[in-house]
């Protein structure tokens, strides 16, 4: 402590400044050679542990992501809390700076997570009523079904896809990015709770006024069949593993704009976990009460860890330096935020011109234009390559 003032006088007050000082300079304050060396070693050790900025400077602000706080044992997340826990990284800052950052970023990844990213942002525009949990589930479904089909075509796997064997028969379908997906509708899932409650209250009041009655106080209104149905659904349960067979009702006329939240059905898991003595898949079978779905957390975690920065000449020269796991994680999340932002800009520029159906049809072709180049055939299975975000942004109208 007696040396603090002396060190402050020459700006040696932080571990970083001490670690960069030559040993003779430290020895001028600490004549004991052993003590001086210990101080220098400790300063270098502490400064290395401190996080540093990306090696490549960026002009936009780092990606922001809502920190997920896991629930206590036995505690269940509300739908609103569940959707918040799935938040993906976003960017802050002026648009010109963000676009400069996008144009200067080259990602290193494989094809599967890029498909997931394309679908997650596509559904934001083609099916805007879907919550993030549904978009992630459907994106995982598109990627998994595509991967299964590719594996069968390349001879990496044998047999047939589950749907080709009849699994999921009777469940509703939707088309996403050119692929037909079996889904389960999540009737009663109130993820925008306050807004929907206000809308329902206003609707009830308007109905009473139209009949010339006084507005009914809450609790005194006669329970209608639609109310009974909503009480039997997964209302308030965000878990993708709890499911019910609400799709036995005929609701095929529901449009994409008014479609309730949905899950993508995992037919491969359904086939592998079903009892072999069970009846052939049918909408009337008991298995429909426990349908496995694609977990949105799986898709989210896949996105967060999949988009590294492509190695450059400057980074190759510094390969000897060990990068911390925290730094790599932060960089990947920032890259994901850039990719999602670029895709959002592309889809937003087209949706009001060509409509949702045509946008969905074109999205696969756009993905093919920018996906990483890999070897053909089985040798390229799971291979990685570079993706230019500048080329992604050039897909804008």
Short mmCIF file of C-alpha atoms in Angstrom, two decimals, residues 1-300:
data_model
loop_
_atom_site.label_atom_id
_atom_site.label_comp_id
_atom_site.label_asym_id
_atom_site.label_seq_id
_atom_site.Cartn_x
_atom_site.Cartn_y
_atom_site.Cartn_z
CA UNK A 1 0.00 0.00 0.00
CA UNK A 2 2.92 2.35 0.65
CA UNK A 3 3.78 2.20 -3.06
CA UNK A 4 0.28 3.13 -4.34
CA UNK A 5 0.94 6.86 -4.60
CA UNK A 6 4.30 6.31 -6.27
CA UNK A 7 2.78 3.94 -8.83
CA UNK A 8 -0.14 6.29 -9.50
CA UNK A 9 2.33 9.05 -10.28
CA UNK A 10 3.62 7.08 -13.28
CA UNK A 11 0.19 5.67 -14.33
CA UNK A 12 0.83 2.14 -13.11
CA UNK A 13 -2.54 1.64 -11.43
CA UNK A 14 -4.16 -1.24 -13.35
CA UNK A 15 -3.15 -4.84 -14.07
CA UNK A 16 -2.98 -3.99 -17.77
CA UNK A 17 -0.53 -1.11 -17.27
CA UNK A 18 1.61 -3.17 -14.89
CA UNK A 19 1.67 -6.15 -17.28
CA UNK A 20 2.98 -3.96 -20.11
CA UNK A 21 5.68 -2.29 -17.99
CA UNK A 22 9.27 -3.58 -18.34
CA UNK A 23 10.68 -5.45 -15.35
CA UNK A 24 13.37 -2.83 -14.56
CA UNK A 25 10.67 -0.19 -14.16
CA UNK A 26 8.81 -2.31 -11.61
CA UNK A 27 12.10 -3.10 -9.85
CA UNK A 28 12.61 0.63 -9.34
CA UNK A 29 9.63 0.54 -6.95
CA UNK A 30 10.24 -2.97 -5.60
CA UNK A 31 14.01 -3.57 -5.16
CA UNK A 32 13.41 -7.23 -4.25
CA UNK A 33 13.82 -9.03 -7.62
CA UNK A 34 11.62 -11.96 -6.59
CA UNK A 35 8.78 -9.68 -5.47
CA UNK A 36 9.00 -7.57 -8.65
CA UNK A 37 8.74 -10.68 -10.84
CA UNK A 38 5.75 -11.95 -8.82
CA UNK A 39 3.94 -8.63 -9.30
CA UNK A 40 4.60 -8.63 -13.06
CA UNK A 41 3.44 -12.26 -13.41
CA UNK A 42 0.27 -11.60 -11.41
CA UNK A 43 -0.57 -8.51 -13.48
CA UNK A 44 -0.19 -10.48 -16.76
CA UNK A 45 -2.33 -13.33 -15.42
CA UNK A 46 -5.17 -11.03 -14.34
CA UNK A 47 -5.16 -8.95 -17.54
CA UNK A 48 -5.42 -12.10 -19.70
CA UNK A 49 -8.57 -13.20 -17.86
CA UNK A 50 -10.38 -9.96 -18.59
CA UNK A 51 -12.74 -10.07 -21.65
CA UNK A 52 -11.66 -8.07 -24.65
CA UNK A 53 -13.45 -6.76 -27.70
CA UNK A 54 -13.74 -8.59 -31.03
CA UNK A 55 -10.59 -8.79 -33.11
CA UNK A 56 -12.56 -7.30 -36.00
CA UNK A 57 -13.91 -3.84 -35.12
CA UNK A 58 -17.63 -3.35 -35.71
CA UNK A 59 -19.55 -0.18 -36.27
CA UNK A 60 -22.86 -1.37 -34.85
CA UNK A 61 -23.54 -2.01 -31.19
CA UNK A 62 -22.98 -5.55 -29.87
CA UNK A 63 -25.95 -7.88 -30.05
CA UNK A 64 -28.37 -7.63 -27.17
CA UNK A 65 -30.06 -10.76 -25.84
CA UNK A 66 -32.50 -11.12 -22.98
CA UNK A 67 -30.84 -13.10 -20.22
CA UNK A 68 -32.75 -16.29 -19.52
CA UNK A 69 -33.34 -16.93 -15.83
CA UNK A 70 -34.38 -20.57 -15.34
CA UNK A 71 -37.47 -21.14 -13.18
CA UNK A 72 -37.22 -22.52 -9.67
CA UNK A 73 -37.93 -26.27 -9.29
CA UNK A 74 -41.66 -26.82 -9.64
CA UNK A 75 -42.21 -23.34 -11.10
CA UNK A 76 -43.83 -23.09 -14.50
CA UNK A 77 -43.26 -20.21 -16.89
CA UNK A 78 -46.28 -18.30 -18.12
CA UNK A 79 -46.65 -18.09 -21.93
CA UNK A 80 -45.38 -14.50 -21.91
CA UNK A 81 -42.34 -15.45 -19.83
CA UNK A 82 -41.71 -18.47 -22.04
CA UNK A 83 -41.70 -16.37 -25.21
CA UNK A 84 -39.37 -13.85 -23.56
CA UNK A 85 -36.95 -16.63 -22.62
CA UNK A 86 -36.61 -17.53 -26.30
CA UNK A 87 -35.55 -14.03 -27.40
CA UNK A 88 -32.87 -13.97 -30.10
CA UNK A 89 -30.03 -11.41 -30.31
CA UNK A 90 -30.86 -8.01 -31.80
CA UNK A 91 -28.83 -4.95 -32.83
CA UNK A 92 -28.94 -1.34 -31.72
CA UNK A 93 -27.51 1.62 -33.57
CA UNK A 94 -28.02 3.68 -36.73
CA UNK A 95 -29.04 1.67 -39.78
CA UNK A 96 -26.12 2.81 -41.98
CA UNK A 97 -23.66 1.58 -39.35
CA UNK A 98 -25.46 -1.76 -39.01
CA UNK A 99 -25.53 -2.25 -42.78
CA UNK A 100 -21.80 -1.48 -42.99
CA UNK A 101 -21.22 -4.13 -40.34
CA UNK A 102 -23.35 -6.62 -42.28
CA UNK A 103 -21.56 -5.91 -45.56
CA UNK A 104 -18.17 -6.53 -43.92
CA UNK A 105 -19.10 -9.81 -42.21
CA UNK A 106 -18.28 -13.25 -43.55
CA UNK A 107 -19.71 -16.18 -41.60
CA UNK A 108 -18.34 -19.70 -41.34
CA UNK A 109 -21.09 -22.26 -40.83
CA UNK A 110 -22.84 -25.29 -42.28
CA UNK A 111 -26.11 -25.34 -44.17
CA UNK A 112 -28.55 -26.62 -41.55
CA UNK A 113 -28.49 -23.64 -39.13
CA UNK A 114 -28.71 -21.26 -42.09
CA UNK A 115 -31.98 -22.95 -43.08
CA UNK A 116 -33.29 -22.46 -39.53
CA UNK A 117 -32.39 -18.76 -39.61
CA UNK A 118 -34.04 -18.29 -43.02
CA UNK A 119 -37.28 -19.91 -41.82
CA UNK A 120 -37.47 -18.13 -38.45
CA UNK A 121 -37.37 -14.73 -40.13
CA UNK A 122 -39.55 -15.82 -43.07
CA UNK A 123 -42.39 -16.82 -40.74
CA UNK A 124 -42.18 -13.43 -39.05
CA UNK A 125 -43.56 -12.00 -42.31
CA UNK A 126 -45.63 -14.82 -43.82
CA UNK A 127 -47.28 -15.96 -40.55
CA UNK A 128 -47.07 -12.88 -38.30
CA UNK A 129 -49.62 -14.26 -35.82
CA UNK A 130 -47.19 -17.01 -34.78
CA UNK A 131 -45.17 -16.49 -31.57
CA UNK A 132 -41.42 -17.01 -31.56
CA UNK A 133 -41.82 -20.46 -29.99
CA UNK A 134 -43.89 -21.61 -32.98
CA UNK A 135 -41.52 -20.04 -35.51
CA UNK A 136 -38.54 -21.81 -33.95
CA UNK A 137 -40.41 -25.14 -33.79
CA UNK A 138 -41.45 -24.90 -37.46
CA UNK A 139 -37.94 -23.84 -38.51
CA UNK A 140 -36.48 -26.89 -36.77
CA UNK A 141 -39.08 -29.03 -38.55
CA UNK A 142 -38.14 -27.67 -41.99
CA UNK A 143 -34.44 -28.26 -41.32
CA UNK A 144 -34.90 -31.76 -39.86
CA UNK A 145 -37.24 -32.99 -42.59
CA UNK A 146 -34.90 -31.61 -45.25
CA UNK A 147 -31.90 -33.27 -43.61
CA UNK A 148 -33.74 -36.61 -43.42
CA UNK A 149 -34.68 -36.42 -47.10
CA UNK A 150 -31.10 -35.52 -48.07
CA UNK A 151 -29.66 -38.38 -46.00
CA UNK A 152 -31.97 -40.87 -47.70
CA UNK A 153 -31.12 -39.54 -51.17
CA UNK A 154 -27.37 -39.75 -50.49
CA UNK A 155 -27.63 -43.26 -49.07
CA UNK A 156 -26.37 -42.14 -45.65
CA UNK A 157 -29.59 -43.52 -44.14
CA UNK A 158 -31.87 -46.27 -45.39
CA UNK A 159 -35.59 -46.88 -45.26
CA UNK A 160 -38.36 -44.31 -45.59
CA UNK A 161 -39.26 -41.04 -43.90
CA UNK A 162 -41.86 -41.40 -41.15
CA UNK A 163 -44.52 -39.47 -43.06
CA UNK A 164 -44.05 -41.70 -46.10
CA UNK A 165 -45.00 -44.62 -43.86
CA UNK A 166 -48.21 -42.90 -42.77
CA UNK A 167 -47.15 -41.38 -39.46
CA UNK A 168 -48.98 -38.13 -38.74
CA UNK A 169 -51.89 -39.03 -41.00
CA UNK A 170 -54.93 -36.96 -40.04
CA UNK A 171 -52.94 -34.10 -38.53
CA UNK A 172 -53.22 -30.73 -40.33
CA UNK A 173 -50.51 -29.54 -42.72
CA UNK A 174 -49.02 -26.19 -43.59
CA UNK A 175 -46.46 -25.29 -46.24
CA UNK A 176 -43.30 -23.50 -45.12
CA UNK A 177 -40.45 -22.66 -47.48
CA UNK A 178 -41.80 -25.13 -50.01
CA UNK A 179 -42.12 -28.05 -47.55
CA UNK A 180 -45.33 -29.50 -46.17
CA UNK A 181 -45.20 -29.90 -42.39
CA UNK A 182 -47.50 -31.79 -40.07
CA UNK A 183 -48.49 -29.53 -37.19
CA UNK A 184 -50.41 -29.48 -33.94
CA UNK A 185 -52.46 -26.39 -33.17
CA UNK A 186 -52.04 -24.93 -29.68
CA UNK A 187 -55.60 -23.83 -29.02
CA UNK A 188 -55.89 -21.46 -26.07
CA UNK A 189 -52.21 -20.56 -25.88
CA UNK A 190 -52.49 -16.90 -24.79
CA UNK A 191 -48.97 -15.61 -25.31
CA UNK A 192 -50.15 -12.02 -25.73
CA UNK A 193 -52.30 -12.28 -22.65
CA UNK A 194 -53.15 -8.70 -21.83
CA UNK A 195 -53.90 -7.65 -25.40
CA UNK A 196 -56.15 -10.65 -26.02
CA UNK A 197 -57.99 -10.27 -22.72
CA UNK A 198 -58.78 -6.65 -23.53
CA UNK A 199 -59.98 -7.62 -27.00
CA UNK A 200 -62.18 -10.41 -25.60
CA UNK A 201 -63.65 -8.09 -22.96
CA UNK A 202 -64.47 -5.49 -25.61
CA UNK A 203 -66.07 -8.17 -27.82
CA UNK A 204 -68.28 -9.44 -24.99
CA UNK A 205 -69.34 -5.89 -24.15
CA UNK A 206 -70.20 -5.23 -27.80
CA UNK A 207 -72.25 -8.46 -28.01
CA UNK A 208 -74.28 -7.48 -24.94
CA UNK A 209 -74.87 -3.98 -26.29
CA UNK A 210 -75.99 -5.40 -29.67
CA UNK A 211 -78.59 -7.51 -27.84
CA UNK A 212 -79.78 -4.49 -25.91
CA UNK A 213 -78.55 -5.89 -22.59
CA UNK A 214 -76.48 -4.41 -19.84
CA UNK A 215 -72.87 -5.50 -20.09
CA UNK A 216 -72.44 -8.76 -18.20
CA UNK A 217 -70.03 -8.70 -15.27
CA UNK A 218 -67.17 -11.19 -15.51
CA UNK A 219 -68.22 -14.63 -14.30
CA UNK A 220 -71.95 -14.19 -15.01
CA UNK A 221 -71.74 -14.85 -18.73
CA UNK A 222 -73.10 -18.18 -19.95
CA UNK A 223 -70.32 -20.57 -20.87
CA UNK A 224 -70.34 -21.25 -24.61
CA UNK A 225 -68.93 -24.30 -26.42
CA UNK A 226 -65.86 -22.31 -27.51
CA UNK A 227 -65.18 -21.43 -23.87
CA UNK A 228 -65.36 -25.09 -22.87
CA UNK A 229 -62.93 -26.02 -25.62
CA UNK A 230 -60.39 -23.41 -24.57
CA UNK A 231 -60.47 -24.74 -21.00
CA UNK A 232 -59.48 -28.20 -22.25
CA UNK A 233 -56.45 -27.02 -24.18
CA UNK A 234 -52.87 -26.31 -23.20
CA UNK A 235 -53.74 -22.79 -22.13
CA UNK A 236 -50.97 -21.35 -20.01
CA UNK A 237 -48.67 -24.33 -20.56
CA UNK A 238 -45.65 -23.33 -22.64
CA UNK A 239 -44.04 -26.76 -22.50
CA UNK A 240 -43.76 -28.33 -25.98
CA UNK A 241 -43.85 -31.81 -24.44
CA UNK A 242 -47.39 -31.55 -23.17
CA UNK A 243 -49.89 -31.91 -26.01
CA UNK A 244 -53.55 -32.73 -26.65
CA UNK A 245 -55.54 -33.83 -29.65
CA UNK A 246 -57.41 -30.63 -30.30
CA UNK A 247 -57.00 -31.11 -34.04
CA UNK A 248 -59.71 -33.77 -34.23
CA UNK A 249 -62.07 -30.83 -34.77
CA UNK A 250 -62.49 -29.68 -38.35
CA UNK A 251 -60.64 -26.36 -38.63
CA UNK A 252 -59.19 -26.66 -42.10
CA UNK A 253 -60.61 -23.32 -43.16
CA UNK A 254 -58.32 -21.38 -40.82
CA UNK A 255 -56.06 -19.07 -42.83
CA UNK A 256 -52.41 -18.40 -42.11
CA UNK A 257 -53.20 -14.91 -40.88
CA UNK A 258 -55.62 -16.21 -38.24
CA UNK A 259 -53.90 -19.54 -37.54
CA UNK A 260 -53.54 -20.18 -33.80
CA UNK A 261 -50.03 -20.88 -32.50
CA UNK A 262 -48.75 -24.23 -33.71
CA UNK A 263 -46.04 -26.79 -33.05
CA UNK A 264 -44.14 -28.64 -35.75
CA UNK A 265 -44.73 -32.38 -35.24
CA UNK A 266 -41.65 -34.60 -34.94
CA UNK A 267 -42.83 -37.66 -36.84
CA UNK A 268 -39.44 -39.40 -36.70
CA UNK A 269 -39.51 -39.33 -32.90
CA UNK A 270 -43.14 -40.43 -32.95
CA UNK A 271 -42.23 -43.48 -35.01
CA UNK A 272 -39.16 -44.39 -32.96
CA UNK A 273 -40.87 -44.08 -29.57
CA UNK A 274 -44.26 -45.61 -30.41
CA UNK A 275 -45.18 -49.12 -29.33
CA UNK A 276 -44.65 -51.51 -32.24
CA UNK A 277 -47.93 -53.23 -31.40
CA UNK A 278 -49.88 -49.99 -31.80
CA UNK A 279 -52.39 -49.54 -34.60
CA UNK A 280 -51.37 -47.79 -37.78
CA UNK A 281 -51.23 -43.99 -37.29
CA UNK A 282 -54.66 -42.41 -37.38
CA UNK A 283 -56.24 -39.21 -36.13
CA UNK A 284 -58.44 -41.37 -33.87
CA UNK A 285 -55.61 -43.26 -32.17
CA UNK A 286 -54.55 -42.66 -28.59
CA UNK A 287 -51.02 -41.71 -29.63
CA UNK A 288 -52.36 -38.32 -30.71
CA UNK A 289 -52.69 -37.31 -27.04
CA UNK A 290 -48.88 -37.42 -26.66
CA UNK A 291 -47.52 -36.11 -29.93
CA UNK A 292 -43.79 -35.22 -29.88
CA UNK A 293 -43.03 -31.79 -31.27
CA UNK A 294 -39.90 -29.88 -32.25
CA UNK A 295 -38.64 -28.05 -29.18
CA UNK A 296 -38.05 -24.32 -29.83
CA UNK A 297 -35.19 -24.26 -27.31
CA UNK A 298 -33.31 -26.78 -29.45
CA UNK A 299 -33.60 -24.54 -32.51
CA UNK A 300 -32.66 -21.44 -30.52
#
